[in-house]
Coordinates of C-alpha atoms in Angstrom, one line a residue:
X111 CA 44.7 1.4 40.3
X112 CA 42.9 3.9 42.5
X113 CA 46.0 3.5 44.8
X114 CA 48.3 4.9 41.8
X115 CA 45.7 7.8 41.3
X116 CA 45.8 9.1 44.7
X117 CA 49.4 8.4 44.8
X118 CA 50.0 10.7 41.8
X119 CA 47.2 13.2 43.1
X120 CA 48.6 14.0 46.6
X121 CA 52.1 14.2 45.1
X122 CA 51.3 16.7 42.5
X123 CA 49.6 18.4 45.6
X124 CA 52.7 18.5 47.0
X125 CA 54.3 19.7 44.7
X126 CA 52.3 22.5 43.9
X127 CA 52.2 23.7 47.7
X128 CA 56.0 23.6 47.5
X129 CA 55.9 26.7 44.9
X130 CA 57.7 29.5 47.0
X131 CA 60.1 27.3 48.3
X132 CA 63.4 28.4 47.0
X133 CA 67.2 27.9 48.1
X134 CA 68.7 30.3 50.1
X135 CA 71.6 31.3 47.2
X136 CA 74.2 32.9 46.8
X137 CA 74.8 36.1 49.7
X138 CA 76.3 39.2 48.2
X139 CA 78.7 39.9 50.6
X140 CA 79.4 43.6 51.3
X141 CA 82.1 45.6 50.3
X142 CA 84.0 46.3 53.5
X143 CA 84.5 42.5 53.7
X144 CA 87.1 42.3 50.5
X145 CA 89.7 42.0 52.8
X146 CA 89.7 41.5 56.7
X147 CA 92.5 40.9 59.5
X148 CA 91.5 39.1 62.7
X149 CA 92.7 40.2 65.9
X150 CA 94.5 38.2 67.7
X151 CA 96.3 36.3 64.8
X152 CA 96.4 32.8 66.1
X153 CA 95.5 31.1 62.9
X154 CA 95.9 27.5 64.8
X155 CA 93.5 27.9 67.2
X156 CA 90.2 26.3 66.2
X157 CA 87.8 28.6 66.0
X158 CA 90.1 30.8 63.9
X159 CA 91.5 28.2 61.7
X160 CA 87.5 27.5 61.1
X161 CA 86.8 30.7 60.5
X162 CA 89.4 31.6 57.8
X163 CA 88.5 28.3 56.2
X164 CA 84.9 29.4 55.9
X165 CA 86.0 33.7 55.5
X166 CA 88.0 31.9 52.3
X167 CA 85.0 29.7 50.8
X168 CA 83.4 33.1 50.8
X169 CA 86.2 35.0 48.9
X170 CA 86.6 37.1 51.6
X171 CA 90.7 37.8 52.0
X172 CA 92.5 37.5 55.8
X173 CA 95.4 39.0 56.0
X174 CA 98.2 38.4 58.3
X175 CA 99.1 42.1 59.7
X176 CA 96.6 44.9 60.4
X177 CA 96.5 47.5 57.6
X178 CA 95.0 51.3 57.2
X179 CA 91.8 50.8 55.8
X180 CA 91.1 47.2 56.4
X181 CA 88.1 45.7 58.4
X182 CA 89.3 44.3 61.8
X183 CA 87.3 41.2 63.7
X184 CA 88.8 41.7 67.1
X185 CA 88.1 38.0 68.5
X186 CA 88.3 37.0 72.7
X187 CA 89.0 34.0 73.7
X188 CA 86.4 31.2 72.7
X189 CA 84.8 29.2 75.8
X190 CA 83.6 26.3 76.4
X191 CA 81.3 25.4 79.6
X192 CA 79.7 22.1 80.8
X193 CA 76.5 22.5 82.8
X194 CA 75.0 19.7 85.1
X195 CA 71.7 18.9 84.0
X196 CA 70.7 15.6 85.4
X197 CA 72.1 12.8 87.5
X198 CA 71.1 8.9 87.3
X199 CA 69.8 7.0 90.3
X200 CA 73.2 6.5 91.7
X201 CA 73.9 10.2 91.8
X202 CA 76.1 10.5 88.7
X203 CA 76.4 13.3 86.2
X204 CA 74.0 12.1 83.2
X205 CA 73.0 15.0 80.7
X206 CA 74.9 17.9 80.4
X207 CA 75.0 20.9 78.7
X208 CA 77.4 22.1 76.6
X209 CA 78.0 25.6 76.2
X210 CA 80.7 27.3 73.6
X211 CA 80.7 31.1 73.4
X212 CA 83.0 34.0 71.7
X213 CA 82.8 37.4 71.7
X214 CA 83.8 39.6 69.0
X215 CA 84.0 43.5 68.1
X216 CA 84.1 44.5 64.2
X217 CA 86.0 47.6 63.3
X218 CA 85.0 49.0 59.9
X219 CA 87.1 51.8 58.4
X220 CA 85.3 54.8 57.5
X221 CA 82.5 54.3 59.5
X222 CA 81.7 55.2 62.8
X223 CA 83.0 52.6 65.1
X224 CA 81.0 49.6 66.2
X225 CA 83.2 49.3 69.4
X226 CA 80.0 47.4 71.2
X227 CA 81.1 44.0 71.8
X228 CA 78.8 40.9 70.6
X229 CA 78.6 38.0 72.0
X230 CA 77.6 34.4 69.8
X231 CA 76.6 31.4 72.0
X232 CA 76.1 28.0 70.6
X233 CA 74.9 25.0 73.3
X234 CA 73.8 21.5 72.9
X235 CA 72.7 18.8 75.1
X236 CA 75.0 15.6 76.0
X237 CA 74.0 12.0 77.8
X238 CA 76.5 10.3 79.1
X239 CA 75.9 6.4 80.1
X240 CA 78.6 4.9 83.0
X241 CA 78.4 1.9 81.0
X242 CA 79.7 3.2 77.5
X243 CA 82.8 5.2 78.5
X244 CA 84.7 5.2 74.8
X245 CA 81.4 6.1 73.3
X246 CA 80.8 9.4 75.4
X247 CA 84.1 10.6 74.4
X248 CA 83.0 10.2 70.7
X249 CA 79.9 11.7 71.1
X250 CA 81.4 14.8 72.9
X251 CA 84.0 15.7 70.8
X252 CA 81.5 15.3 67.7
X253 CA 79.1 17.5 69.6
X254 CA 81.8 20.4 70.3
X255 CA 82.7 20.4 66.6
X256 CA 79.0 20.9 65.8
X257 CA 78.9 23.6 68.2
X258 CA 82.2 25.1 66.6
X259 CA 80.7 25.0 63.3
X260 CA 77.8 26.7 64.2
X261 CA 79.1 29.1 66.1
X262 CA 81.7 30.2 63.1
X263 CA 78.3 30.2 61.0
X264 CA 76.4 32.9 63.1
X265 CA 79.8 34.8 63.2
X266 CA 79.6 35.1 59.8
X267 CA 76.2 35.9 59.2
X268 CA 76.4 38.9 62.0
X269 CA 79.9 40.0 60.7
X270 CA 77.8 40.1 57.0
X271 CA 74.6 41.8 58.0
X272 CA 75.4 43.1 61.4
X273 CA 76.5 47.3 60.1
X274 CA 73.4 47.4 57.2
X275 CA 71.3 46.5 60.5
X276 CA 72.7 49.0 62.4
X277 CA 72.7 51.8 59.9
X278 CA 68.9 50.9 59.2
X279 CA 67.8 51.0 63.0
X280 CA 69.5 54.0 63.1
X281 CA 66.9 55.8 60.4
X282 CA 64.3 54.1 61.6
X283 CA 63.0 53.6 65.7
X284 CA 60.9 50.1 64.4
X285 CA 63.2 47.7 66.2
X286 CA 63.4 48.1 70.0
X287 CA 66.4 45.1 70.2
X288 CA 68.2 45.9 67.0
X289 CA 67.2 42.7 65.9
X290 CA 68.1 42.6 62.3
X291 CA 65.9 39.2 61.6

């Protein structure tokens, strides 16, 4: 019975230190992001086929050919980069890590232009074990997907918040990096 009592006590505890916790919600996205065109078109390659899947999911239009007052993502080639981090006893590669990186530029009509190219990295750490060969390939291209996804996610949030930021540092000297979190 006493058992039951605290059981019940310490939950309502927790439930009452869990009063500001609140879902992040809906983003309102802004209004130069109706429509956007990214730069170059290749909508098979991965990152970009990602990225219009999520820019979609948001209601935010791609086009297919640039247009007069339209938002431009200029996109460079995505990389990806394997680092050596450890070996085993024999001298083998055993942990890596795995690097995937693009850099973008967005172009916002009617604005002054943001022509100062950004960079979004994404890495992870990978072991790789000599004697589970099929496995490691698995894991690796299941880590890279992860690093794709998160990499289109920060994309997005940048491309969303990245111009307010500016246009605030730009009033006010508080933020030596231009950080806008």
């Amino acid at each position: 019975m006493i058992l039951r009592i605290c059981g019940i006590a310490i939950l309502c505890l927790g439930l009452i230190g869990c009063n500001g916790f609140k879902l992040r919600g809906y983003t309102n996205k802004p209004a130069y992001l109706n429509k956007i065109y990214i730069s170059p078109c290749e909508p098979y390659e991965p990152l970009q086929r990602k990225l219009r899947e999520n820019l979609k999911y948001l209601n935010i239009s791609v086009i297919d050919a640039p247009q007069e007052n339209v938002t431009r993502l200029e996109l460079s080639r995505s990389t990806t980069s394997e680092q050596v981090l450890a070996y085993s006893s024999s001298g083998e590669a055993q942990r890596f890590k795995l690097t995937f990186s693009v850099a973008y530029t967005l172009i916002i009509p009617e604005k002054p232009p943001l022509r100062k190219q950004q960079t979004v990295t994404r890495f992870s750490e990978l072991n790789r074990s000599n004697n589970m060969l099929l496995s490691n390939d698995s894991q690796e291209q299941i880590i890279k997907q992860e690093l794709l996804d998160a990499t289109v996610a920060e994309l997005i949030r940048q491309i969303m918040i990245r111009p307010a930021a500016k246009e605030s540092s730009s009033s006010s000297s508080n933020s030596a990096d231009n950080n806008p979190c």
